[in-house]
Amino acid sequence: SDAVFALAVTLLVLSSIVPETFTEIYASLSDIVPFGICIVLLTLIWYQHYIFFIRYGLKDVKIVSLNTILLFLVLIYVYPLKFLFKVLFQMWVAIFTGDQETMNHIFTEVLLPDQSSMLMIVYGVGAAGIFLVMAMMYSVAYKRKEQLELSPVEGFLTKTSMYSNLLMASVPLLSVLLTLLFDN
């Protein structure tokens, strides 16, 4: 599983073109913030995954299946994640600096207005899927609290983790729902 998370980070790096001139290196510096945000988000998912397996040590078919789905979603999620945060960062900088040329470039070449809804749907479904799978994994652990000999505190933490993942999944799901309802 750790190798898949490492591969996801590698895909973030490899999706960038290697600069060949100083001008290209300087231009690539604008990718640092979106790249950093992606690393932070992937690390948060990895850490939660890591804690789950340290805490429960479950390795049965149900958990392995859910884990496989989670890892699949993480790998699929990498490119939409990077693209979304790169575009959002470019927009933020363009708004902050009043750079209308960059805004025009974004909405005429990078992300056409009729494509933005689909981007939000792809991103939202991927993000929600990751957190729903994590919630399902915690649900399995909670149902096995006696078998795992969880203390009341550990049971509470397990249930809290399950609910927090459901809450985390609800935000992108709400975004998808709003996009579908209000997309013209």
C-alpha positions as CSV (number, residue, x, y, z in Angstrom):
1,S,0.0,0.0,0.0
2,D,2.8,2.4,0.8
3,A,4.3,1.7,-2.6
4,V,1.0,2.8,-4.2
5,F,1.1,6.1,-2.3
6,A,4.7,6.6,-3.3
7,L,3.7,5.9,-6.9
8,A,0.9,8.5,-6.7
9,V,3.5,11.1,-5.5
10,T,5.8,9.9,-8.3
11,L,3.0,10.4,-10.9
12,L,2.6,14.0,-9.6
13,V,6.3,14.6,-10.2
14,L,6.5,12.8,-13.5
15,S,3.5,14.6,-14.9
16,S,5.6,17.7,-15.0
17,I,7.9,18.4,-17.9
18,V,11.6,18.6,-17.1
19,P,12.7,22.2,-17.6
20,E,15.6,22.6,-20.1
21,T,16.2,26.4,-19.7
22,F,16.2,28.8,-16.8
23,T,13.0,30.4,-18.2
24,E,11.3,27.0,-18.0
25,I,12.7,26.4,-14.5
26,Y,11.4,29.8,-13.4
27,A,8.0,29.1,-14.9
28,S,7.9,25.7,-13.2
29,L,8.1,27.4,-9.8
30,S,4.4,28.3,-10.2
31,D,3.7,24.6,-9.8
32,I,5.2,24.4,-6.3
33,V,2.1,25.5,-4.5
34,P,-0.3,23.2,-6.3
35,F,2.2,20.3,-6.0
36,G,2.5,21.0,-2.3
37,I,-1.2,21.0,-1.8
38,C,-1.5,17.7,-3.6
39,I,1.3,16.2,-1.5
40,V,-0.4,17.4,1.7
41,L,-3.7,15.8,0.6
42,L,-2.1,12.5,-0.4
43,T,-0.2,12.5,2.9
44,L,-3.3,13.0,4.9
45,I,-5.0,10.1,3.1
46,W,-1.9,7.9,3.5
47,Y,-1.6,8.7,7.2
48,Q,-5.2,7.8,7.9
49,H,-4.6,4.6,6.0
50,Y,-1.4,3.9,7.9
51,I,-3.1,4.5,11.3
52,F,-6.0,2.2,10.3
53,F,-3.6,-0.7,9.6
54,I,-1.4,0.0,12.7
55,R,-4.5,0.2,14.9
56,Y,-6.4,-2.8,13.7
57,G,-4.1,-5.0,11.7
58,L,-7.0,-6.5,9.7
59,K,-6.0,-8.5,6.6
60,D,-9.1,-10.4,5.6
61,V,-10.7,-10.5,2.2
62,K,-13.2,-7.7,3.0
63,I,-10.4,-5.3,4.1
64,V,-8.0,-6.3,1.3
65,S,-10.8,-5.7,-1.2
66,L,-11.7,-2.3,0.3
67,N,-8.0,-1.4,0.4
68,T,-7.5,-2.4,-3.2
69,I,-10.4,-0.1,-4.2
70,L,-8.9,2.7,-2.1
71,L,-5.5,2.3,-3.8
72,F,-7.2,2.3,-7.2
73,L,-9.0,5.5,-6.4
74,V,-5.9,7.2,-5.1
75,L,-4.1,6.4,-8.3
76,I,-7.0,7.7,-10.5
77,Y,-7.4,10.7,-8.3
78,V,-3.8,12.0,-8.7
79,Y,-4.1,13.7,-12.1
80,P,-7.5,15.4,-11.5
81,L,-6.2,16.5,-8.1
82,K,-3.1,18.1,-9.6
83,F,-4.9,19.6,-12.6
84,L,-7.6,21.1,-10.3
85,F,-5.2,22.7,-7.9
86,K,-2.9,23.9,-10.7
87,V,-5.9,25.6,-12.4
88,L,-7.2,27.0,-9.1
89,F,-3.8,28.4,-8.2
90,Q,-3.4,30.0,-11.6
91,M,-6.8,31.6,-11.3
92,W,-6.1,32.8,-7.8
93,V,-2.8,34.4,-8.9
94,A,-4.5,35.9,-12.0
95,I,-7.3,37.4,-9.8
96,F,-4.8,38.7,-7.2
97,T,-2.5,40.3,-9.8
98,G,-5.3,41.4,-12.2
99,D,-3.9,39.3,-15.0
100,Q,-6.7,39.1,-17.4
101,E,-4.6,37.5,-20.1
102,T,-4.0,34.4,-17.8
103,M,-7.7,34.2,-17.0
104,N,-8.5,34.3,-20.7
105,H,-5.9,31.6,-21.3
106,I,-7.3,29.4,-18.6
107,F,-10.9,29.6,-19.9
108,T,-10.1,29.4,-23.6
109,E,-7.2,26.8,-23.7
110,V,-6.8,25.0,-20.3
111,L,-10.4,24.5,-19.1
112,L,-13.3,25.5,-21.3
113,P,-16.3,26.8,-19.4
114,D,-18.4,23.8,-20.4
115,Q,-15.6,21.4,-19.1
116,S,-15.4,22.9,-15.6
117,S,-18.5,21.0,-14.4
118,M,-17.1,17.7,-15.6
119,L,-13.8,18.5,-13.8
120,M,-15.7,19.1,-10.5
121,I,-17.7,15.9,-11.0
122,V,-14.6,13.8,-11.7
123,Y,-12.8,15.4,-8.7
124,G,-15.8,15.1,-6.5
125,V,-16.6,11.5,-7.3
126,G,-12.9,10.5,-6.8
127,A,-12.5,12.4,-3.5
128,A,-15.8,11.1,-2.1
129,G,-15.0,7.6,-3.2
130,I,-11.7,7.6,-1.2
131,F,-13.4,8.8,2.0
132,L,-16.3,6.5,1.6
133,V,-14.0,3.5,1.3
134,M,-12.1,4.7,4.3
135,A,-15.4,5.0,6.2
136,M,-16.3,1.4,5.1
137,M,-13.0,0.1,6.4
138,Y,-13.6,1.8,9.8
139,S,-17.1,0.4,9.8
140,V,-15.7,-3.1,9.4
141,A,-13.3,-2.5,12.2
142,Y,-16.1,-1.2,14.4
143,K,-18.3,-4.2,13.8
144,R,-15.4,-6.3,14.9
145,K,-14.6,-4.3,18.1
146,E,-15.1,-7.4,20.3
147,Q,-12.9,-9.6,18.1
148,L,-10.3,-6.8,18.1
149,E,-10.7,-6.3,21.8
150,L,-11.1,-2.5,21.4
151,S,-11.3,-0.5,24.6
152,P,-14.2,1.9,24.9
153,V,-11.9,4.7,23.9
154,E,-10.6,2.8,20.9
155,G,-14.3,2.0,20.0
156,F,-15.1,5.7,20.2
157,L,-12.1,6.6,18.0
158,T,-13.1,4.0,15.5
159,K,-16.6,5.2,15.3
160,T,-15.4,8.9,15.2
161,S,-13.0,8.0,12.3
162,M,-15.9,6.3,10.4
163,Y,-18.1,9.4,10.8
164,S,-15.4,11.9,10.0
165,N,-14.7,10.0,6.8
166,L,-18.4,10.1,5.9
167,L,-18.4,13.9,6.6
168,M,-15.3,14.3,4.4
169,A,-17.0,12.3,1.6
170,S,-20.1,14.5,1.9
171,V,-18.4,17.7,0.9
172,P,-17.3,16.5,-2.6
173,L,-20.6,14.7,-3.0
174,L,-22.4,17.9,-2.2
175,S,-20.3,19.7,-4.8
176,V,-21.1,17.0,-7.4
177,L,-24.8,17.3,-6.5
178,L,-24.8,21.1,-6.8
179,T,-22.9,20.9,-10.1
180,L,-25.4,18.5,-11.5
181,L,-28.4,20.6,-10.3
182,F,-27.1,24.0,-11.4
183,D,-25.1,23.2,-14.5
184,N,-26.6,24.8,-17.5
